Short mmCIF file of C-alpha atoms and ligand atoms in Angstrom, two decimals:
data_model
loop_
_atom_site.label_atom_id
_atom_site.label_comp_id
_atom_site.label_asym_id
_atom_site.label_seq_id
_atom_site.Cartn_x
_atom_site.Cartn_y
_atom_site.Cartn_z
CA MET A 295 0.06 0.02 -0.02
CA ARG A 296 1.25 3.45 -0.86
CA GLN A 297 1.95 5.28 2.35
CA ASP A 298 2.01 8.86 1.07
CA VAL A 299 5.60 9.19 2.45
CA GLN A 300 8.94 8.56 0.99
CA LEU A 301 11.63 6.95 3.32
CA GLU A 302 15.11 6.87 1.87
CA THR A 303 18.56 6.31 3.40
CA ARG A 304 21.04 8.39 1.38
CA GLY A 305 24.54 7.94 2.88
CA PRO A 306 24.67 9.83 6.20
CA ILE A 307 21.12 11.14 5.90
CA GLY A 308 17.80 9.49 6.61
CA LEU A 309 15.36 11.38 4.22
CA VAL A 310 11.65 11.67 4.93
CA THR A 311 9.52 13.25 2.15
CA LEU A 312 5.82 13.76 2.99
CA ASP A 313 4.22 13.01 -0.28
CA ARG A 314 0.60 13.57 -0.27
CA PRO A 315 0.57 16.95 -2.21
CA LYS A 316 -3.21 16.94 -2.97
CA ALA A 317 -3.86 17.08 0.78
CA LEU A 318 -1.12 19.59 1.36
CA ASN A 319 0.86 16.75 2.92
CA ALA A 320 -1.66 16.29 5.89
CA LEU A 321 -0.39 13.64 8.16
CA SER A 322 -2.45 10.40 8.11
CA LEU A 323 -2.21 7.47 10.45
CA GLY A 324 -0.55 5.37 7.76
CA MET A 325 2.14 8.09 7.33
CA ILE A 326 2.77 8.10 11.07
CA ARG A 327 3.01 4.31 11.11
CA ALA A 328 5.67 4.42 8.35
CA ILE A 329 7.77 7.25 9.80
CA HIS A 330 7.94 6.21 13.42
CA PRO A 331 9.71 2.84 13.06
CA GLN A 332 12.01 4.28 10.33
CA LEU A 333 13.16 7.08 12.80
CA GLU A 334 13.74 4.23 15.35
CA ALA A 335 15.92 2.30 12.72
CA TRP A 336 17.90 5.36 11.83
CA ALA A 337 18.58 6.19 15.46
CA SER A 338 20.61 2.98 15.80
CA ALA A 339 22.17 2.95 12.36
CA PRO A 340 25.71 4.06 12.81
CA ALA A 341 26.09 5.33 9.17
CA VAL A 342 23.11 7.53 9.48
CA LYS A 343 24.22 10.93 11.10
CA ALA A 344 21.04 13.00 10.81
CA VAL A 345 17.45 12.77 9.73
CA LEU A 346 15.86 15.33 7.35
CA ILE A 347 12.08 15.71 6.75
CA ARG A 348 10.49 17.87 3.96
CA GLY A 349 7.16 18.17 2.02
CA ALA A 350 6.71 17.25 -1.64
CA GLY A 351 4.76 19.28 -4.07
CA GLY A 352 6.12 22.83 -3.47
CA LYS A 353 3.14 24.33 -1.66
CA ALA A 354 3.19 22.88 1.87
CA PHE A 355 5.42 21.26 4.40
CA CYS A 356 2.35 19.74 6.11
CA ALA A 357 -1.20 21.19 6.53
CA GLY A 358 -1.84 19.39 9.85
CA GLY A 359 -3.24 16.07 11.05
CA ASP A 360 -5.77 13.93 9.23
CA VAL A 361 -8.53 15.45 11.27
CA ARG A 362 -11.05 14.96 8.39
CA ALA A 363 -10.56 11.20 8.46
CA VAL A 364 -10.78 11.16 12.29
CA ALA A 365 -14.10 13.21 12.09
CA LEU A 366 -15.58 10.94 9.37
CA SER A 367 -14.65 7.86 11.30
CA LEU A 368 -16.60 8.99 14.47
CA GLY A 369 -19.88 7.39 13.45
CA GLU A 370 -18.35 4.21 12.01
CA PRO A 371 -18.05 0.82 13.61
CA VAL A 372 -14.60 0.18 15.23
CA PRO A 373 -12.35 -2.32 13.26
CA GLU A 374 -12.28 -5.80 14.80
CA GLY A 375 -9.71 -5.92 17.59
CA GLY A 376 -8.43 -2.37 16.90
CA ALA A 377 -9.07 1.05 18.48
CA PRO A 378 -11.36 3.71 17.18
CA LEU A 379 -9.38 5.98 14.81
CA ALA A 380 -9.67 9.03 17.23
CA GLN A 381 -7.97 7.05 19.93
CA ALA A 382 -5.23 5.45 17.72
CA TYR A 383 -4.59 8.58 15.61
CA PHE A 384 -3.76 11.06 18.46
CA ARG A 385 -1.98 8.39 20.47
CA GLU A 386 0.35 7.55 17.60
CA GLU A 387 0.74 11.13 16.38
CA TYR A 388 1.83 12.28 19.91
CA ALA A 389 4.12 9.29 20.23
CA LEU A 390 5.88 10.48 16.96
CA ASN A 391 6.03 14.03 18.16
CA TYR A 392 7.55 12.72 21.43
CA ARG A 393 10.17 10.55 19.63
CA ILE A 394 11.28 13.56 17.59
CA HIS A 395 11.47 15.77 20.68
CA HIS A 396 13.85 13.35 22.24
CA TYR A 397 15.72 12.24 19.01
CA GLU A 398 19.35 11.49 19.71
CA LYS A 399 20.57 12.65 16.25
CA PRO A 400 20.07 15.87 14.48
CA TYR A 401 16.45 16.09 13.15
CA ILE A 402 16.30 18.74 10.45
CA ALA A 403 12.92 19.89 9.16
CA LEU A 404 12.75 21.88 5.94
CA VAL A 405 9.66 23.97 6.49
CA ASP A 406 8.83 25.51 3.16
CA GLY A 407 5.22 26.64 2.38
CA ILE A 408 2.22 25.86 4.62
CA SER A 409 2.82 24.41 8.07
CA MET A 410 -0.22 24.10 10.36
CA GLY A 411 -1.13 22.21 13.54
CA GLY A 412 0.33 18.59 12.97
CA GLY A 413 2.87 20.25 10.70
CA LEU A 414 4.39 22.06 13.66
CA GLY A 415 4.37 18.86 15.44
CA LEU A 416 6.60 17.22 12.91
CA SER A 417 9.08 20.18 12.82
CA ILE A 418 9.26 22.27 16.10
CA HIS A 419 10.20 19.29 18.25
CA GLY A 420 13.32 18.75 16.00
CA SER A 421 16.68 20.13 16.83
CA HIS A 422 16.98 22.18 13.53
CA ARG A 423 14.03 23.97 11.87
CA VAL A 424 15.02 25.48 8.55
CA ILE A 425 12.38 27.80 7.44
CA THR A 426 11.94 29.60 4.13
CA GLU A 427 10.42 32.98 3.03
CA ARG A 428 7.38 30.96 1.75
CA LEU A 429 6.49 29.83 5.23
CA VAL A 430 3.05 30.48 6.45
CA PHE A 431 2.33 28.80 9.84
CA SER A 432 -0.58 28.66 12.29
CA MET A 433 -2.24 26.71 14.91
CA PRO A 434 -5.78 26.84 13.57
CA GLU A 435 -7.50 24.16 15.70
CA THR A 436 -10.04 26.54 17.49
CA ALA A 437 -11.67 27.01 14.13
CA ILE A 438 -12.58 23.22 14.00
CA GLY A 439 -13.61 22.69 17.66
CA LEU A 440 -10.20 21.32 18.59
CA PHE A 441 -7.30 22.75 20.57
CA PRO A 442 -3.51 23.52 19.73
CA ASP A 443 -2.14 20.07 20.31
CA VAL A 444 1.07 18.34 19.16
CA GLY A 445 2.83 19.90 22.15
CA GLY A 446 1.23 23.43 21.79
CA GLY A 447 0.82 23.51 25.54
CA TRP A 448 4.49 23.24 25.77
CA PHE A 449 5.83 25.47 22.95
CA LEU A 450 3.17 28.15 22.68
CA PRO A 451 3.72 29.52 26.28
CA ARG A 452 7.47 29.65 25.38
CA PHE A 453 6.88 32.09 22.65
CA PRO A 454 7.56 35.78 23.49
CA GLY A 455 5.06 37.28 26.02
CA GLU A 456 1.38 36.27 25.17
CA VAL A 457 2.06 35.68 21.46
CA GLY A 458 1.44 31.95 21.81
CA THR A 459 -1.88 32.72 23.50
CA TYR A 460 -2.80 35.02 20.67
CA LEU A 461 -1.81 32.49 18.00
CA ALA A 462 -3.58 29.64 19.73
CA LEU A 463 -6.96 31.40 20.38
CA THR A 464 -7.20 33.22 16.94
CA GLY A 465 -5.45 30.71 14.70
CA ALA A 466 -3.62 33.71 13.14
CA ARG A 467 -1.04 33.05 10.63
CA GLY A 468 2.62 33.83 11.00
CA THR A 469 5.36 34.61 8.31
CA ALA A 470 9.01 33.37 8.17
CA ALA A 471 10.10 36.46 10.09
CA ASP A 472 7.57 35.74 12.67
CA ALA A 473 8.68 32.18 12.96
CA MET A 474 12.24 33.26 13.44
CA TRP A 475 11.17 35.81 16.09
CA VAL A 476 9.11 33.29 18.13
CA GLY A 477 11.80 30.63 17.93
CA TYR A 478 9.93 28.17 15.64
CA GLY A 479 12.64 28.54 13.04
CA THR A 480 16.32 28.04 13.88
CA GLN A 481 17.59 29.01 10.40
CA HIS A 482 16.03 31.02 7.69
CA VAL A 483 17.17 29.92 4.13
CA GLU A 484 15.91 31.11 0.72
CA HIS A 485 13.72 28.25 -0.84
CA THR A 486 15.84 28.23 -3.89
CA ARG A 487 18.73 27.07 -1.81
CA LEU A 488 17.09 24.03 -0.27
CA ASP A 489 18.36 21.55 -2.86
CA ALA A 490 21.95 22.79 -2.37
CA LEU A 491 21.45 22.57 1.38
CA VAL A 492 20.42 18.90 1.15
CA GLU A 493 23.50 18.26 -1.15
CA ALA A 494 25.76 20.06 1.37
CA LEU A 495 24.41 17.76 4.23
CA LEU A 496 24.88 14.67 2.06
CA GLY A 497 28.63 15.74 1.23
CA ALA A 498 29.41 17.10 4.72
CA ASP A 499 32.49 15.82 6.68
CA TRP A 500 30.67 14.10 9.49
CA SER A 501 33.94 13.04 11.07
CA ALA A 502 34.71 16.73 11.81
CA GLY A 503 32.78 16.88 15.04
CA PRO A 504 29.55 15.89 16.83
CA PRO A 505 26.65 15.50 14.35
CA HIS A 506 24.67 18.36 15.86
CA GLU A 507 27.58 20.68 15.45
CA VAL A 508 28.27 19.59 11.88
CA THR A 509 24.60 20.09 11.02
CA THR A 510 24.58 23.60 12.72
CA GLY A 511 27.68 24.54 10.72
CA VAL A 512 26.19 23.49 7.43
CA LEU A 513 22.80 25.07 7.92
CA SER A 514 24.50 28.27 9.18
CA SER A 515 26.38 28.63 5.89
CA PHE A 516 23.04 28.91 4.07
CA ALA A 517 21.17 31.15 6.54
CA THR A 518 19.96 34.66 5.63
CA ASP A 519 18.24 37.33 7.65
CA ALA A 520 14.40 36.90 7.72
CA GLY A 521 13.74 40.64 8.28
CA PRO A 522 11.42 42.19 10.76
CA ALA A 523 8.47 40.23 12.12
CA PRO A 524 5.12 41.71 11.37
CA LEU A 525 3.65 40.16 14.57
CA ARG A 526 6.12 42.17 16.62
CA ALA A 527 4.30 45.38 15.70
CA HIS A 528 1.41 44.06 17.77
CA GLN A 529 3.29 42.62 20.72
CA GLU A 530 2.45 45.25 23.23
CA ALA A 531 -1.25 45.01 22.42
CA ILE A 532 -1.12 41.20 22.49
CA ASP A 533 0.61 41.22 25.88
CA ARG A 534 -1.98 43.79 27.18
CA CYS A 535 -5.01 41.75 25.84
CA PHE A 536 -4.05 38.25 26.04
CA ALA A 537 -2.67 38.02 29.62
CA ALA A 538 -6.10 37.38 31.17
CA ASP A 539 -7.13 33.97 32.32
CA ARG A 540 -10.59 34.12 31.04
CA VAL A 541 -11.63 34.44 27.39
CA GLU A 542 -14.40 37.00 28.28
CA GLU A 543 -11.69 39.29 29.83
CA ILE A 544 -9.54 38.98 26.59
CA LEU A 545 -12.62 40.01 24.49
CA ALA A 546 -13.26 43.01 26.86
CA ALA A 547 -9.58 44.01 26.72
CA LEU A 548 -9.69 43.93 22.93
CA ALA A 549 -12.92 45.98 22.87
CA ALA A 550 -10.99 48.61 25.09
CA GLU A 551 -8.22 48.95 22.67
CA GLY A 552 -10.19 50.70 20.04
CA THR A 553 -7.85 49.86 17.26
CA GLU A 554 -8.57 48.30 13.80
CA TRP A 555 -6.32 45.46 14.70
CA ALA A 556 -8.16 44.80 17.98
CA GLU A 557 -11.56 44.88 16.26
CA ALA A 558 -10.38 42.37 13.58
CA THR A 559 -8.95 40.14 16.31
CA ARG A 560 -12.28 40.27 18.30
CA ALA A 561 -14.12 39.40 15.04
CA THR A 562 -11.79 36.43 14.55
CA LEU A 563 -12.44 35.12 18.03
CA ALA A 564 -16.05 35.39 17.58
CA ARG A 565 -16.01 32.84 14.80
CA MET A 566 -14.16 30.20 16.85
CA SER A 567 -15.70 27.36 18.84
CA PRO A 568 -16.51 28.94 22.22
CA THR A 569 -15.76 25.52 23.87
CA SER A 570 -12.39 25.32 22.11
CA LEU A 571 -11.45 28.91 23.14
CA LYS A 572 -12.26 28.08 26.82
CA VAL A 573 -10.46 24.79 26.83
CA THR A 574 -7.38 26.15 25.04
CA LEU A 575 -6.95 29.06 27.24
CA ARG A 576 -7.03 26.63 30.19
CA GLN A 577 -4.64 24.28 28.52
CA LEU A 578 -2.11 27.00 27.97
CA ARG A 579 -2.20 28.28 31.46
CA ARG A 580 -2.13 24.81 33.03
CA CYS A 581 0.79 23.64 30.87
CA ARG A 582 2.79 26.90 30.98
CA SER A 583 5.03 25.62 33.83
CA LEU A 584 4.98 21.91 32.86
CA PRO A 585 7.78 20.01 31.12
CA TYR A 586 6.88 18.64 27.70
CA GLU A 587 6.64 15.04 29.12
CA GLU A 588 3.84 16.08 31.43
CA VAL A 589 2.03 18.16 28.62
CA VAL A 590 1.57 15.24 26.21
CA PRO A 591 -0.79 13.13 28.41
CA ILE A 592 -2.91 16.21 29.27
CA GLU A 593 -3.17 16.91 25.47
CA TYR A 594 -4.17 13.33 24.89
CA ARG A 595 -7.08 13.60 27.33
CA LEU A 596 -8.24 16.80 25.52
CA SER A 597 -7.90 15.08 22.06
CA GLN A 598 -10.38 12.39 23.30
CA SER A 599 -12.82 14.71 25.10
CA LEU A 600 -12.81 17.29 22.35
CA THR A 601 -13.20 14.94 19.40
CA ALA A 602 -16.30 13.51 21.29
CA HIS A 603 -17.88 17.06 21.43
CA PRO A 604 -20.16 17.99 18.69
CA ASP A 605 -18.12 21.13 17.79
CA PHE A 606 -15.42 18.98 16.20
CA ARG A 607 -17.62 17.35 13.64
CA GLU A 608 -19.31 20.64 13.00
CA GLY A 609 -15.96 22.39 12.63
CA ILE A 610 -14.78 19.75 10.10
CA ARG A 611 -18.03 19.93 8.21
CA ALA A 612 -17.73 23.78 7.90
CA VAL A 613 -14.07 24.12 7.25
CA LEU A 614 -13.04 20.89 5.35
CA VAL A 615 -16.17 19.14 4.01
CA ASP A 616 -18.83 21.62 2.99
CA LYS A 617 -16.43 24.58 3.30
CA ASP A 618 -19.17 27.04 3.96
CA GLN A 619 -17.09 28.49 6.81
CA ARG A 620 -20.29 28.90 8.83
CA PRO A 621 -20.09 26.53 11.81
CA ARG A 622 -22.95 26.35 14.09
CA TRP A 623 -21.29 25.88 17.55
CA ASN A 624 -23.06 24.31 20.44
CA PRO A 625 -22.99 25.97 22.97
CA ALA A 626 -23.05 29.06 20.72
CA THR A 627 -21.59 31.54 23.22
CA LEU A 628 -18.96 31.63 26.03
CA THR A 629 -21.49 32.60 28.71
CA LEU A 630 -23.17 29.29 28.43
CA ILE A 631 -20.16 27.30 29.28
CA ARG A 632 -19.54 26.82 33.02
CA GLU A 633 -16.02 26.50 34.39
CA GLU A 634 -16.81 22.95 35.73
CA GLU A 635 -17.57 21.88 32.16
CA VAL A 636 -14.29 23.23 30.92
CA GLU A 637 -12.49 21.33 33.71
CA GLY A 638 -14.32 18.15 32.60
CA PHE A 639 -12.42 18.06 29.39
CA PHE A 640 -9.18 17.44 31.31
CA ALA A 641 -10.40 14.39 33.20
CA ALA A 642 -8.08 11.32 33.23
CA LEU A 643 -8.90 8.47 30.84
CA GLY A 644 -8.25 5.50 33.18
CA GLY A 645 -6.89 2.67 30.96
CA LEU A 646 -6.65 4.81 27.94
CA GLU A 647 -4.18 7.28 29.44
CA TRP A 648 -1.13 8.22 27.07
CA HIS A 649 2.27 6.87 28.10
CA PRO A 650 5.53 7.42 26.23
CA SER A 651 5.96 3.70 25.55
CA THR A 652 2.67 3.47 23.63
CA PRO A 653 1.95 2.24 21.04
C1 LIG B 912 -7.80 23.55 11.54
C2 LIG B 912 -7.04 22.40 11.49
C3 LIG B 912 -6.71 21.85 10.25
C4 LIG B 912 -7.15 22.45 8.97
C5 LIG B 912 -7.92 23.59 9.19
C6 LIG B 912 -8.32 24.12 10.38
C7 LIG B 912 -5.98 20.58 10.09
C8 LIG B 912 -5.62 20.10 8.75
C9 LIG B 912 -6.28 20.81 7.65
C10 LIG B 912 -6.12 20.48 6.27
C11 LIG B 912 -5.94 21.40 5.23
C12 LIG B 912 -5.83 21.03 3.96
C13 LIG B 912 -5.94 19.71 3.54
C14 LIG B 912 -6.09 18.77 4.57
C15 LIG B 912 -6.13 19.11 5.90
O1 LIG B 912 -6.94 21.96 7.79
O2 LIG B 912 -5.51 20.05 11.11
O3 LIG B 912 -6.16 17.45 4.18
O4 LIG B 912 -5.85 19.36 2.30
O5 LIG B 912 -5.11 18.99 8.63
O6 LIG B 912 -9.01 25.23 10.53
O7 LIG B 912 -6.59 21.80 12.58
#
């Protein structure tokens, strides 16, 4: 079966090419199941010095997880002896992210074009994130009744000030310069230079030093300045408005700003799932001070509780199936959601908890 991903060992480099261009390289369970064991094999192959991951098709690195397949599977009978897709998908996606986070060898993501949600999960956890001027990144999950997962509870609070909170709640898009500023990118390289960069890694003198240092040396020789970050122009307003611990207070602070940017931001938030907004803000506040290893099991609980909430199916319908962009959220407003209900999404899963050894 075609796995929509190419896995090649080329001398010192293990090369992963996400190859599902019609779906903007969105990450399916089959792709996860192909990539994870290959990373394991490369980790213990002495000849392989580094792993490199990129997207095929020229438009996207990876547009996210295969949330459409997860949503469409919700009403279907569970495969004999298997787990429902919503259980297996997030469990295995987070396990792959976790493996990348702790990878022993350099893990180099070439992030050229669109990178959303699960695309950040495949890149931001790596040791080296090469981004190009064509990068557009976002964590858009509140638009589909989900939450910024794949470690968002860990990496978003580590962005400057409240910028991570802003990106998570609004789903706002960032540029390459923004990505360098927040720390998503480690090197900015012109997209026309990527082929030469891969050649340089293939031809590098890996005996010259530790693999992480050799990698940094090669990537640095291609790096250029990304320029000023557009997001930075709004940092003070973002920090003023997004520091609150309640979504209602954030909306009130935006209303008090009285700028065009604040009004547009308020209008964006008004389109998102109210349940997602409340759960996401609580996720970010709770995870802010936790190590990554403690964030993943919390996000797995949220993946299970939120995919079971009607807003997820409705969000997928409105954004990815019917594409009318007019979701009918239920509950429809923030005031209808009680704090105890928000807390309920964080409840432990008993025998279905996420552990680093699973699957
Ligand atoms: C929120 C998301 C996703 C999204 C849109 C959102 C997501 C995702 C995709 C996506 C986009 C294009 C495709 C595709 C999937 O869109 O996770 O297969 O061709 O994968 O608002 O979380």
